[in-house]
Amino acid sequence: MKPAWEVQLQFKIHGNMKDLFGDGMVLWYAKDRMVPGPVFGSKDFFMGLAIIIDTYSNHNGPHNHQHPYISAMINNSTLTYDHDRDGTLTQLAGCEVKLRNFDTPTFVSVRYENEILTVSTDLQGHNKWTECFSIHGIVLPLGYYIGVTAATGDLSDNHDIIAIRTYQVGDQILSDEEIQQRTQLIPSSKFMEPTREHHPDPVPTSYFKVFVYILIGIVVVVALVILGIILYQNHQSNSRKRFY
């Protein structure tokens, strides 16, 4: 068995909407097989590699990139994918790719060799590959499952999987002992983009709270007016008594 491999995903993402569409899809190399969850249809806190093709920005603030966006995430089951931040807190690398509504299928290649993860795209199937990103220091075990999930929310899009092709690459051949050792590895990366601070979104004030604040303000004003009238009347009464 060879420890190096390549996966080519052939697909189309398309829809009728020009600006409002989503959400995207993921090419997985994961320990667990077919476990539904919140990360584009699969489980969170996964073990393995996720190549995320995100077509819609869920982030309320400014991003450092535009969508659609391809990114990579390595997880050893301890990290959560922050959907509201589009995974920017845990991504290893990424690139912008305009891949919606092509007449021909789109290709994404994921190659893992010598602890280097390389993701490339061929947007119109002309066998002209463009590197999206390449990351050194990636550790992935043998024997994980390859799969694809997709998800839509309030918006919608079509995610058509046409083909998944897998290849063994490189010249290295592993012994049985080496295969056993590599199946026990924990997914990890020596490189990660600088962590971006997670600032929680401001909680919007509800109409009920606004009503309560206005009501309290009116009550306070009325109470002050009444108190002022009482004090004024007492002052007038005391003034009249001094003249008798």
XYZ file of C-alpha atoms in Angstrom:
244
model
C 0.000 0.000 0.000
C 1.126 3.528 -0.796
C 0.700 6.244 1.850
C 0.140 9.013 -0.725
C -3.177 9.538 -2.474
C -5.218 11.911 -4.572
C -8.963 12.445 -4.762
C -10.628 14.240 -7.662
C -14.165 15.456 -7.152
C -16.241 16.264 -10.238
C -19.360 18.289 -9.489
C -21.650 21.187 -10.364
C -23.086 23.808 -8.027
C -25.876 25.743 -9.677
C -29.152 27.522 -9.096
C -31.531 30.180 -10.362
C -30.657 32.847 -7.795
C -27.934 35.331 -8.685
C -27.062 36.713 -5.241
C -28.871 34.664 -2.583
C -27.822 31.015 -2.568
C -26.140 28.510 -0.288
C -24.769 26.890 1.653
C -22.110 24.603 0.197
C -20.528 21.166 0.390
C -17.613 19.273 1.954
C -15.247 16.603 0.679
C -14.394 14.476 3.716
C -11.526 12.202 4.661
C -12.884 11.148 8.036
C -12.716 8.338 10.566
C -16.485 8.057 11.024
C -18.747 7.113 8.149
C -22.121 8.719 7.380
C -22.820 10.454 10.696
C -25.328 13.300 10.142
C -24.626 16.614 11.811
C -24.451 20.411 11.540
C -21.270 20.750 9.430
C -22.750 20.829 5.927
C -24.741 17.721 6.770
C -22.085 15.782 8.708
C -20.968 15.603 12.322
C -19.074 18.271 14.245
C -15.975 17.402 16.326
C -14.992 15.010 13.551
C -11.703 13.168 13.201
C -9.916 13.781 9.914
C -9.822 16.277 7.054
C -12.572 18.481 5.634
C -12.229 20.337 2.330
C -15.013 22.887 2.602
C -16.571 24.499 -0.464
C -18.559 27.323 1.131
C -20.798 29.292 -1.226
C -22.530 31.628 1.239
C -21.155 33.999 3.876
C -22.907 33.486 7.219
C -20.591 35.944 8.949
C -22.330 39.209 9.910
C -19.131 41.236 9.786
C -16.462 41.759 7.131
C -14.434 38.768 5.897
C -10.894 38.682 4.561
C -12.274 36.895 1.516
C -15.224 36.591 -0.817
C -17.466 33.584 -1.464
C -17.512 30.921 -2.876
C -14.470 29.915 -0.836
C -12.543 26.639 -0.543
C -10.784 25.948 2.763
C -9.252 23.049 4.689
C -9.782 22.001 8.289
C -7.945 19.275 10.217
C -9.643 17.964 13.338
C -8.679 15.460 16.018
C -12.263 15.498 17.400
C -11.547 18.424 19.771
C -12.449 21.364 17.489
C -15.855 22.683 16.554
C -16.668 24.158 13.171
C -18.037 27.655 13.745
C -20.709 27.891 11.069
C -21.574 31.490 11.960
C -17.961 32.482 11.234
C -17.706 30.248 8.143
C -14.942 28.206 9.786
C -12.430 31.055 9.746
C -11.405 30.314 13.342
C -10.089 26.835 12.496
C -9.185 26.861 8.806
C -5.663 25.938 7.697
C -5.757 27.821 4.404
C -8.180 28.769 1.669
C -8.811 30.523 -1.627
C -11.625 32.294 -3.439
C -13.059 30.339 -6.374
C -15.976 31.433 -8.549
C -17.384 27.986 -9.290
C -21.166 28.389 -9.519
C -23.317 28.062 -12.625
C -20.707 26.804 -15.076
C -22.058 25.010 -18.133
C -19.492 22.245 -17.649
C -18.627 20.316 -14.461
C -16.008 21.638 -12.044
C -13.090 19.575 -10.695
C -11.378 19.849 -7.307
C -8.254 17.807 -6.621
C -7.042 16.958 -3.104
C -3.552 15.452 -3.040
C -1.736 14.198 0.079
C 1.918 13.217 -0.267
C 4.969 13.514 2.033
C 2.857 15.330 4.649
C 1.895 17.971 2.083
C -1.749 18.699 1.385
C -2.412 20.375 -1.972
C -5.817 21.491 -3.217
C -6.245 22.509 -6.871
C -9.152 23.383 -9.150
C -10.027 22.827 -12.799
C -13.114 24.974 -13.166
C -14.222 24.018 -16.663
C -12.821 20.515 -17.089
C -10.020 21.441 -19.471
C -7.359 19.596 -17.445
C -5.813 22.962 -16.555
C -5.233 22.838 -12.840
C -4.807 25.947 -10.673
C -3.376 25.515 -7.191
C -5.670 26.808 -4.488
C -3.298 26.198 -1.571
C -0.559 23.849 -0.389
C 0.141 23.117 3.285
C 3.188 21.352 4.735
C 3.275 19.395 7.979
C -0.059 17.611 7.612
C -0.431 14.249 9.380
C -3.274 12.002 8.238
C -3.724 8.341 9.127
C -4.509 5.556 6.689
C -7.874 3.871 6.395
C -10.315 6.765 6.738
C -13.498 7.127 4.690
C -13.900 9.443 1.708
C -17.302 11.050 1.223
C -19.223 14.182 0.317
C -22.029 16.037 2.061
C -23.898 19.223 1.204
C -26.394 21.447 2.960
C -28.816 24.275 2.354
C -30.568 26.503 4.869
C -33.102 29.251 4.273
C -31.439 29.630 0.879
C -31.030 26.838 -1.665
C -28.748 25.603 -4.429
C -28.145 22.421 -6.396
C -25.081 20.354 -5.478
C -24.584 17.667 -8.134
C -21.904 15.029 -7.508
C -20.888 13.592 -10.869
C -17.831 11.513 -9.962
C -15.290 10.807 -7.225
C -11.998 9.349 -8.411
C -9.251 8.129 -6.088
C -5.610 7.432 -6.959
C -2.574 6.079 -5.178
C 0.405 8.304 -5.981
C 4.136 8.330 -5.341
C 6.683 5.539 -5.231
C 6.775 4.669 -1.537
C 5.406 1.239 -0.583
C 4.606 0.565 3.074
C 5.285 -2.636 4.935
C 2.544 -4.284 7.003
C 4.092 -2.872 10.177
C 4.197 0.645 8.728
C 0.582 0.352 7.601
C -0.423 -0.643 11.136
C 1.475 2.294 12.609
C -0.039 4.797 10.182
C -3.572 3.694 10.921
C -2.994 4.777 14.545
C -1.898 8.322 13.722
C -3.897 11.299 15.012
C -4.818 13.926 12.391
C -2.802 17.084 12.948
C -1.207 20.066 11.264
C 1.989 21.922 12.085
C 0.598 24.963 10.304
C -2.575 26.931 10.858
C -3.622 30.411 9.882
C -3.278 32.919 12.763
C -6.228 32.572 15.093
C -8.796 35.298 14.658
C -10.463 36.527 17.819
C -14.037 35.352 18.229
C -16.079 38.443 19.023
C -19.674 37.487 19.755
C -22.275 39.259 17.698
C -24.144 42.002 19.569
C -27.460 40.717 20.858
C -30.235 42.682 19.171
C -32.614 44.496 21.491
C -36.131 43.120 21.180
C -39.192 45.311 20.659
C -40.481 44.154 24.041
C -37.354 45.398 25.783
C -37.636 48.730 23.980
C -41.264 48.996 25.104
C -40.289 48.208 28.707
C -37.517 50.830 28.666
C -39.900 53.476 27.280
C -42.568 52.545 29.825
C -40.080 52.799 32.704
C -38.933 56.171 31.389
C -42.525 57.466 31.249
C -43.236 56.211 34.790
C -40.090 57.903 36.108
C -40.997 61.209 34.408
C -44.588 61.095 35.690
C -43.366 60.279 39.211
C -40.960 63.225 39.128
C -43.711 65.555 37.905
C -46.083 64.410 40.683
C -43.334 64.769 43.268
C -42.606 68.267 41.977
C -46.282 69.267 42.228
C -46.523 67.941 45.795
C -43.399 69.821 46.868
C -44.648 73.001 45.209
C -48.058 72.740 46.933
C -46.403 72.167 50.304
C -44.170 75.155 49.718
C -47.212 77.356 48.823
C -49.142 76.117 51.889
C -46.239 76.932 54.223
C -45.882 80.370 52.648
C -49.566 81.227 53.286
C -49.366 80.118 56.944
C -46.570 82.616 57.581
C -48.878 85.501 56.555
C -51.662 84.677 59.118
